[in-house]
Amino acid sequence: MNEFHRPIRNLLAAALVLAGASCSTIEVREDEPVSSWVARDSMKRKTEASVRIAGDHIAGRPVGQFFQRHSAILSDGGSPTLSVAKPGGEVQLMMPTTEGYGSAVSLGDGYFLTAAHVPVKGHGGLFCIEHSGRPVVRSYRVVWKDKSADLALLQADADVPAVKWATESALGNGASVFTFGFGGGEWEPSQGQILGRRPTGEADRHADLKLTAPVVAGDSGGPVVTADGKLVGIITRADYRWVRAFGRAWTRSGSHTTRPDIGFLEDVIAQDRASHRQ
């Protein structure tokens, strides 16, 4: 989750030029808060990684097109607005100045998975690109939340293709993953590996996976996928390891993804579908 202190504009073309992360040192000012240089370093790493993987493909699509096809941006306290210069032209997205924003991933049939700490109160808007290629902003409702696992399920009247779930066998330590989110006011990916996992959430039914991929504020709720485009989970938080000595800082920024109990989540969706057909 992240907050806007002023309106921002994001130009979306048919294909996005995307960027992500590297290992290097950064200078630290004596009076600079740790949180400031950690955020600066994480943004630098994500941007560098995004540049490196911009030409990569996932499931046969350029990495940007793949994520654009399945992702969404959400805000609360106001709805994003769209302006299209001409049919097939660039889309200008204006985010509201209130509350905050985050990212989400489509599970199909208008259902989206995001992080519970993203401000999803149900009176904001969700920006996505539908299956037809049309950019839209839709209102959404909150179907389910598990704050202890940092998961939330939303539903909107939007036709966005789902990402298929990765199998457990594909999620061993060292497996390569891609992340994607709207951190920094731009849709950008990063890349890393799975380092480990632990149970989380109510009844320990969900999984928290530690990653080497860097993320920044605003990426929360964005998709994490395997190299072949299968969904691992959603971005929930950044993870930093750092040492400060002799006026320099060596940092390694990573992240965490929460993977829901898929059977449990499918039951929640099925019950919600049934209740809204009545």
Short mmCIF file of C-alpha atoms in Angstrom, two decimals:
data_model
loop_
_atom_site.label_atom_id
_atom_site.label_comp_id
_atom_site.label_asym_id
_atom_site.label_seq_id
_atom_site.Cartn_x
_atom_site.Cartn_y
_atom_site.Cartn_z
CA MET A 1 0.00 0.00 0.00
CA ASN A 2 1.12 3.55 -0.61
CA GLU A 3 -0.35 7.03 -0.27
CA PHE A 4 -0.59 9.80 -2.85
CA HIS A 5 0.07 13.34 -1.63
CA ARG A 6 -0.73 14.74 -5.06
CA PRO A 7 -2.45 13.50 -8.23
CA ILE A 8 -0.29 11.41 -10.50
CA ARG A 9 -0.57 10.39 -14.11
CA ASN A 10 0.32 7.04 -15.53
CA LEU A 11 0.56 6.71 -19.29
CA LEU A 12 -0.36 3.23 -20.50
CA ALA A 13 0.44 2.16 -24.04
CA ALA A 14 -0.52 -1.10 -25.76
CA ALA A 15 2.68 -2.60 -24.40
CA LEU A 16 4.43 -1.33 -21.29
CA VAL A 17 8.16 -0.72 -21.02
CA LEU A 18 8.91 -2.17 -17.65
CA ALA A 19 11.66 -2.27 -15.16
CA GLY A 20 13.44 -4.07 -11.24
CA ALA A 21 16.67 -5.08 -8.90
CA SER A 22 20.42 -5.50 -8.39
CA CYS A 23 23.09 -5.70 -5.71
CA SER A 24 25.13 -2.56 -5.22
CA THR A 25 26.04 -0.11 -2.47
CA ILE A 26 24.50 3.29 -1.82
CA GLU A 27 25.80 6.33 -0.01
CA VAL A 28 24.11 7.23 3.27
CA ARG A 29 23.99 10.76 4.63
CA GLU A 30 24.70 11.09 8.33
CA ASP A 31 21.32 12.75 8.94
CA GLU A 32 19.31 10.45 6.67
CA PRO A 33 16.72 8.20 8.36
CA VAL A 34 17.23 4.50 7.78
CA SER A 35 13.73 4.22 6.31
CA SER A 36 14.61 6.81 3.69
CA TRP A 37 17.73 5.17 2.28
CA VAL A 38 16.21 1.70 2.52
CA ALA A 39 13.25 2.87 0.40
CA ARG A 40 15.61 4.62 -2.02
CA ASP A 41 17.79 1.53 -2.38
CA SER A 42 14.79 -0.74 -2.89
CA MET A 43 13.42 1.49 -5.64
CA LYS A 44 16.85 1.50 -7.30
CA ARG A 45 17.05 -2.29 -7.23
CA LYS A 46 13.54 -2.75 -8.57
CA THR A 47 14.16 -0.26 -11.38
CA GLU A 48 17.40 -1.98 -12.38
CA ALA A 49 15.71 -5.39 -12.38
CA SER A 50 12.82 -4.06 -14.45
CA VAL A 51 15.23 -2.85 -17.09
CA ARG A 52 16.98 -6.22 -17.18
CA ILE A 53 13.81 -8.24 -17.69
CA ALA A 54 11.90 -5.82 -19.94
CA GLY A 55 12.52 -8.04 -22.98
CA ASP A 56 11.69 -11.30 -21.20
CA HIS A 57 8.58 -13.34 -21.90
CA ILE A 58 6.18 -15.12 -19.55
CA ALA A 59 3.84 -17.75 -20.96
CA GLY A 60 4.65 -16.57 -24.48
CA ARG A 61 3.93 -12.88 -23.84
CA PRO A 62 6.29 -9.96 -23.19
CA VAL A 63 6.55 -9.61 -19.42
CA GLY A 64 4.72 -6.27 -19.40
CA GLN A 65 1.84 -7.51 -21.52
CA PHE A 66 1.46 -10.63 -19.38
CA PHE A 67 1.13 -8.68 -16.15
CA GLN A 68 -0.98 -5.91 -17.67
CA ARG A 69 -3.42 -8.59 -18.85
CA HIS A 70 -3.99 -9.97 -15.34
CA SER A 71 -3.34 -7.10 -12.89
CA ALA A 72 -5.33 -4.22 -11.44
CA ILE A 73 -4.69 -0.99 -9.54
CA LEU A 74 -6.99 -0.09 -6.67
CA SER A 75 -7.60 3.01 -4.63
CA ASP A 76 -9.87 3.92 -1.76
CA GLY A 77 -11.47 7.17 -0.73
CA GLY A 78 -12.10 8.02 -4.37
CA SER A 79 -12.13 6.43 -7.79
CA PRO A 80 -9.43 6.72 -10.47
CA THR A 81 -10.45 8.57 -13.62
CA LEU A 82 -9.58 7.74 -17.21
CA SER A 83 -9.01 9.88 -20.25
CA VAL A 84 -8.48 8.35 -23.67
CA ALA A 85 -7.13 10.72 -26.34
CA LYS A 86 -8.45 8.61 -29.24
CA PRO A 87 -9.51 5.00 -29.88
CA GLY A 88 -6.47 2.77 -29.51
CA GLY A 89 -4.40 5.66 -28.20
CA GLU A 90 -2.68 6.22 -24.88
CA VAL A 91 -4.73 6.11 -21.73
CA GLN A 92 -4.21 8.69 -19.02
CA LEU A 93 -4.98 7.46 -15.52
CA MET A 94 -5.49 10.02 -12.77
CA MET A 95 -5.40 8.62 -9.25
CA PRO A 96 -7.31 10.35 -6.42
CA THR A 97 -5.32 12.27 -3.82
CA THR A 98 -7.08 10.73 -0.82
CA GLU A 99 -6.33 7.55 1.09
CA GLY A 100 -3.96 5.26 -0.80
CA TYR A 101 -3.49 2.77 -3.57
CA GLY A 102 -2.30 -0.76 -4.11
CA SER A 103 -2.27 -3.58 -6.64
CA ALA A 104 -4.30 -6.74 -7.26
CA VAL A 105 -4.42 -9.84 -9.46
CA SER A 106 -7.38 -11.35 -11.29
CA LEU A 107 -8.74 -14.76 -10.28
CA GLY A 108 -11.38 -14.60 -13.01
CA ASP A 109 -15.12 -13.87 -13.05
CA GLY A 110 -14.50 -10.41 -11.58
CA TYR A 111 -12.71 -11.68 -8.46
CA PHE A 112 -9.40 -10.08 -7.47
CA LEU A 113 -6.92 -11.03 -4.78
CA THR A 114 -4.99 -8.30 -2.96
CA ALA A 115 -3.32 -7.58 0.38
CA ALA A 116 -5.58 -6.84 3.34
CA HIS A 117 -3.44 -3.86 4.41
CA VAL A 118 -4.22 -2.09 1.13
CA PRO A 119 -7.03 0.34 1.98
CA VAL A 120 -9.93 -1.69 0.61
CA LYS A 121 -13.07 -0.36 2.28
CA GLY A 122 -15.28 -0.78 -0.77
CA HIS A 123 -15.81 2.88 -1.63
CA GLY A 124 -12.97 3.35 -4.07
CA GLY A 125 -12.26 2.14 -7.57
CA LEU A 126 -10.38 -0.58 -9.42
CA PHE A 127 -8.53 0.11 -12.68
CA CYS A 128 -7.90 -2.79 -15.04
CA ILE A 129 -7.69 -3.69 -18.70
CA GLU A 130 -10.43 -6.07 -19.77
CA HIS A 131 -10.06 -9.12 -21.98
CA SER A 132 -11.07 -7.02 -24.99
CA GLY A 133 -8.19 -4.62 -24.34
CA ARG A 134 -10.48 -1.86 -23.05
CA PRO A 135 -9.23 0.03 -19.97
CA VAL A 136 -11.95 0.51 -17.35
CA VAL A 137 -12.49 1.72 -13.79
CA ARG A 138 -14.98 -0.28 -11.76
CA SER A 139 -16.34 -0.08 -8.25
CA TYR A 140 -15.66 -3.14 -6.12
CA ARG A 141 -16.93 -4.84 -3.01
CA VAL A 142 -14.93 -6.62 -0.34
CA VAL A 143 -15.86 -10.32 -0.24
CA TRP A 144 -13.44 -11.65 2.39
CA LYS A 145 -10.44 -10.62 4.47
CA ASP A 146 -7.89 -12.38 6.67
CA LYS A 147 -5.81 -9.63 8.23
CA SER A 148 -3.49 -12.11 9.96
CA ALA A 149 -2.53 -13.53 6.55
CA ASP A 150 -2.74 -10.10 4.86
CA LEU A 151 -5.18 -11.35 2.22
CA ALA A 152 -8.34 -9.78 0.82
CA LEU A 153 -10.74 -10.91 -1.89
CA LEU A 154 -12.61 -8.32 -3.95
CA GLN A 155 -15.28 -8.56 -6.64
CA ALA A 156 -15.92 -6.12 -9.48
CA ASP A 157 -17.90 -6.11 -12.71
CA ALA A 158 -14.82 -6.59 -14.88
CA ASP A 159 -13.82 -9.17 -17.47
CA VAL A 160 -10.13 -9.72 -16.72
CA PRO A 161 -8.44 -13.07 -17.49
CA ALA A 162 -7.45 -15.17 -14.51
CA VAL A 163 -3.94 -16.40 -13.74
CA LYS A 164 -3.77 -20.15 -13.16
CA TRP A 165 -2.39 -21.29 -9.82
CA ALA A 166 1.12 -22.71 -9.57
CA THR A 167 1.40 -26.23 -8.19
CA GLU A 168 3.11 -26.79 -4.85
CA SER A 169 5.85 -28.78 -6.59
CA ALA A 170 6.90 -25.62 -8.47
CA LEU A 171 7.47 -23.62 -5.28
CA GLY A 172 10.65 -25.12 -3.86
CA ASN A 173 13.51 -23.01 -2.54
CA GLY A 174 15.44 -21.48 -5.41
CA ALA A 175 12.49 -21.38 -7.81
CA SER A 176 12.49 -18.27 -9.99
CA VAL A 177 9.56 -15.84 -9.61
CA PHE A 178 8.43 -12.52 -11.07
CA THR A 179 6.56 -9.83 -9.11
CA PHE A 180 4.48 -6.95 -10.40
CA GLY A 181 2.86 -3.91 -8.83
CA PHE A 182 2.07 -0.22 -9.04
CA GLY A 183 4.77 0.91 -6.61
CA GLY A 184 6.23 4.33 -7.31
CA GLY A 185 3.27 5.23 -9.51
CA GLU A 186 4.26 2.93 -12.37
CA TRP A 187 3.47 -0.66 -13.28
CA GLU A 188 6.84 -2.39 -13.06
CA PRO A 189 8.05 -5.97 -12.49
CA SER A 190 10.97 -7.42 -10.58
CA GLN A 191 12.50 -10.87 -10.37
CA GLY A 192 13.92 -13.11 -7.65
CA GLN A 193 13.89 -16.56 -6.07
CA ILE A 194 11.97 -18.29 -3.30
CA LEU A 195 14.02 -18.56 -0.10
CA GLY A 196 11.64 -20.34 2.25
CA ARG A 197 8.11 -20.53 3.65
CA ARG A 198 6.14 -20.65 6.87
CA PRO A 199 2.44 -21.03 7.72
CA THR A 200 0.38 -17.90 8.34
CA GLY A 201 -3.20 -16.72 8.84
CA GLU A 202 -6.15 -18.21 10.63
CA ALA A 203 -5.53 -21.87 11.51
CA ASP A 204 -2.16 -21.55 9.72
CA ARG A 205 -3.98 -22.49 6.52
CA HIS A 206 -2.09 -20.03 4.26
CA ALA A 207 1.64 -19.75 3.46
CA ASP A 208 4.10 -16.86 3.74
CA LEU A 209 6.93 -17.24 1.20
CA LYS A 210 10.13 -15.25 1.49
CA LEU A 211 11.57 -13.95 -1.80
CA THR A 212 14.73 -12.18 -2.99
CA ALA A 213 12.68 -10.00 -5.40
CA PRO A 214 12.65 -6.30 -4.42
CA VAL A 215 9.32 -4.48 -4.03
CA VAL A 216 8.31 -0.95 -3.07
CA ALA A 217 5.30 0.73 -1.44
CA GLY A 218 2.30 0.42 -3.74
CA ASP A 219 3.28 -3.05 -5.00
CA SER A 220 1.27 -4.64 -2.17
CA GLY A 221 -1.39 -6.97 -3.54
CA GLY A 222 0.33 -7.38 -6.90
CA PRO A 223 0.86 -10.83 -8.41
CA VAL A 224 3.86 -13.10 -7.89
CA VAL A 225 4.17 -15.72 -10.62
CA THR A 226 6.51 -18.52 -11.61
CA ALA A 227 8.68 -18.32 -14.73
CA ASP A 228 5.93 -20.06 -16.73
CA GLY A 229 3.25 -17.60 -15.60
CA LYS A 230 1.50 -19.53 -12.83
CA LEU A 231 0.30 -17.62 -9.76
CA VAL A 232 2.26 -18.12 -6.53
CA GLY A 233 0.44 -15.50 -4.44
CA ILE A 234 0.36 -11.74 -3.88
CA ILE A 235 2.98 -9.27 -2.62
CA THR A 236 2.46 -8.50 1.06
CA ARG A 237 5.57 -6.74 2.35
CA ALA A 238 9.16 -5.77 1.73
CA ASP A 239 12.03 -7.45 3.55
CA TYR A 240 15.38 -5.73 4.18
CA ARG A 241 18.78 -6.92 5.35
CA TRP A 242 21.34 -4.18 5.78
CA VAL A 243 24.69 -3.25 7.32
CA ARG A 244 25.88 0.30 7.86
CA ALA A 245 29.59 0.95 8.29
CA PHE A 246 32.14 3.61 7.38
CA GLY A 247 29.50 5.90 5.91
CA ARG A 248 28.26 3.33 3.41
CA ALA A 249 25.35 0.91 3.43
CA TRP A 250 25.18 -2.57 2.01
CA THR A 251 21.58 -3.65 1.60
CA ARG A 252 19.75 -6.64 0.22
CA SER A 253 16.08 -5.95 -0.30
CA GLY A 254 13.61 -8.77 -0.73
CA SER A 255 9.93 -9.35 -0.18
CA HIS A 256 7.22 -11.69 1.01
CA THR A 257 4.28 -13.21 -0.82
CA THR A 258 1.25 -14.75 0.80
CA ARG A 259 -0.12 -17.84 -0.90
CA PRO A 260 -3.68 -18.61 0.13
CA ASP A 261 -5.11 -22.04 0.78
CA ILE A 262 -6.49 -22.43 -2.74
CA GLY A 263 -9.26 -24.86 -1.82
CA PHE A 264 -10.42 -22.57 0.99
CA LEU A 265 -10.38 -19.52 -1.31
CA GLU A 266 -12.32 -21.36 -4.02
CA ASP A 267 -14.97 -22.24 -1.43
CA VAL A 268 -15.25 -18.56 -0.44
CA ILE A 269 -15.71 -17.60 -4.10
CA ALA A 270 -18.27 -20.36 -4.70
CA GLN A 271 -20.32 -19.29 -1.66
CA ASP A 272 -20.18 -15.64 -2.77
CA ARG A 273 -21.30 -16.57 -6.30
CA ALA A 274 -24.21 -18.59 -4.91
CA SER A 275 -25.35 -15.84 -2.54
CA HIS A 276 -25.33 -13.20 -5.30
CA ARG A 277 -27.27 -15.38 -7.76
CA GLN A 278 -30.20 -15.56 -5.39
#
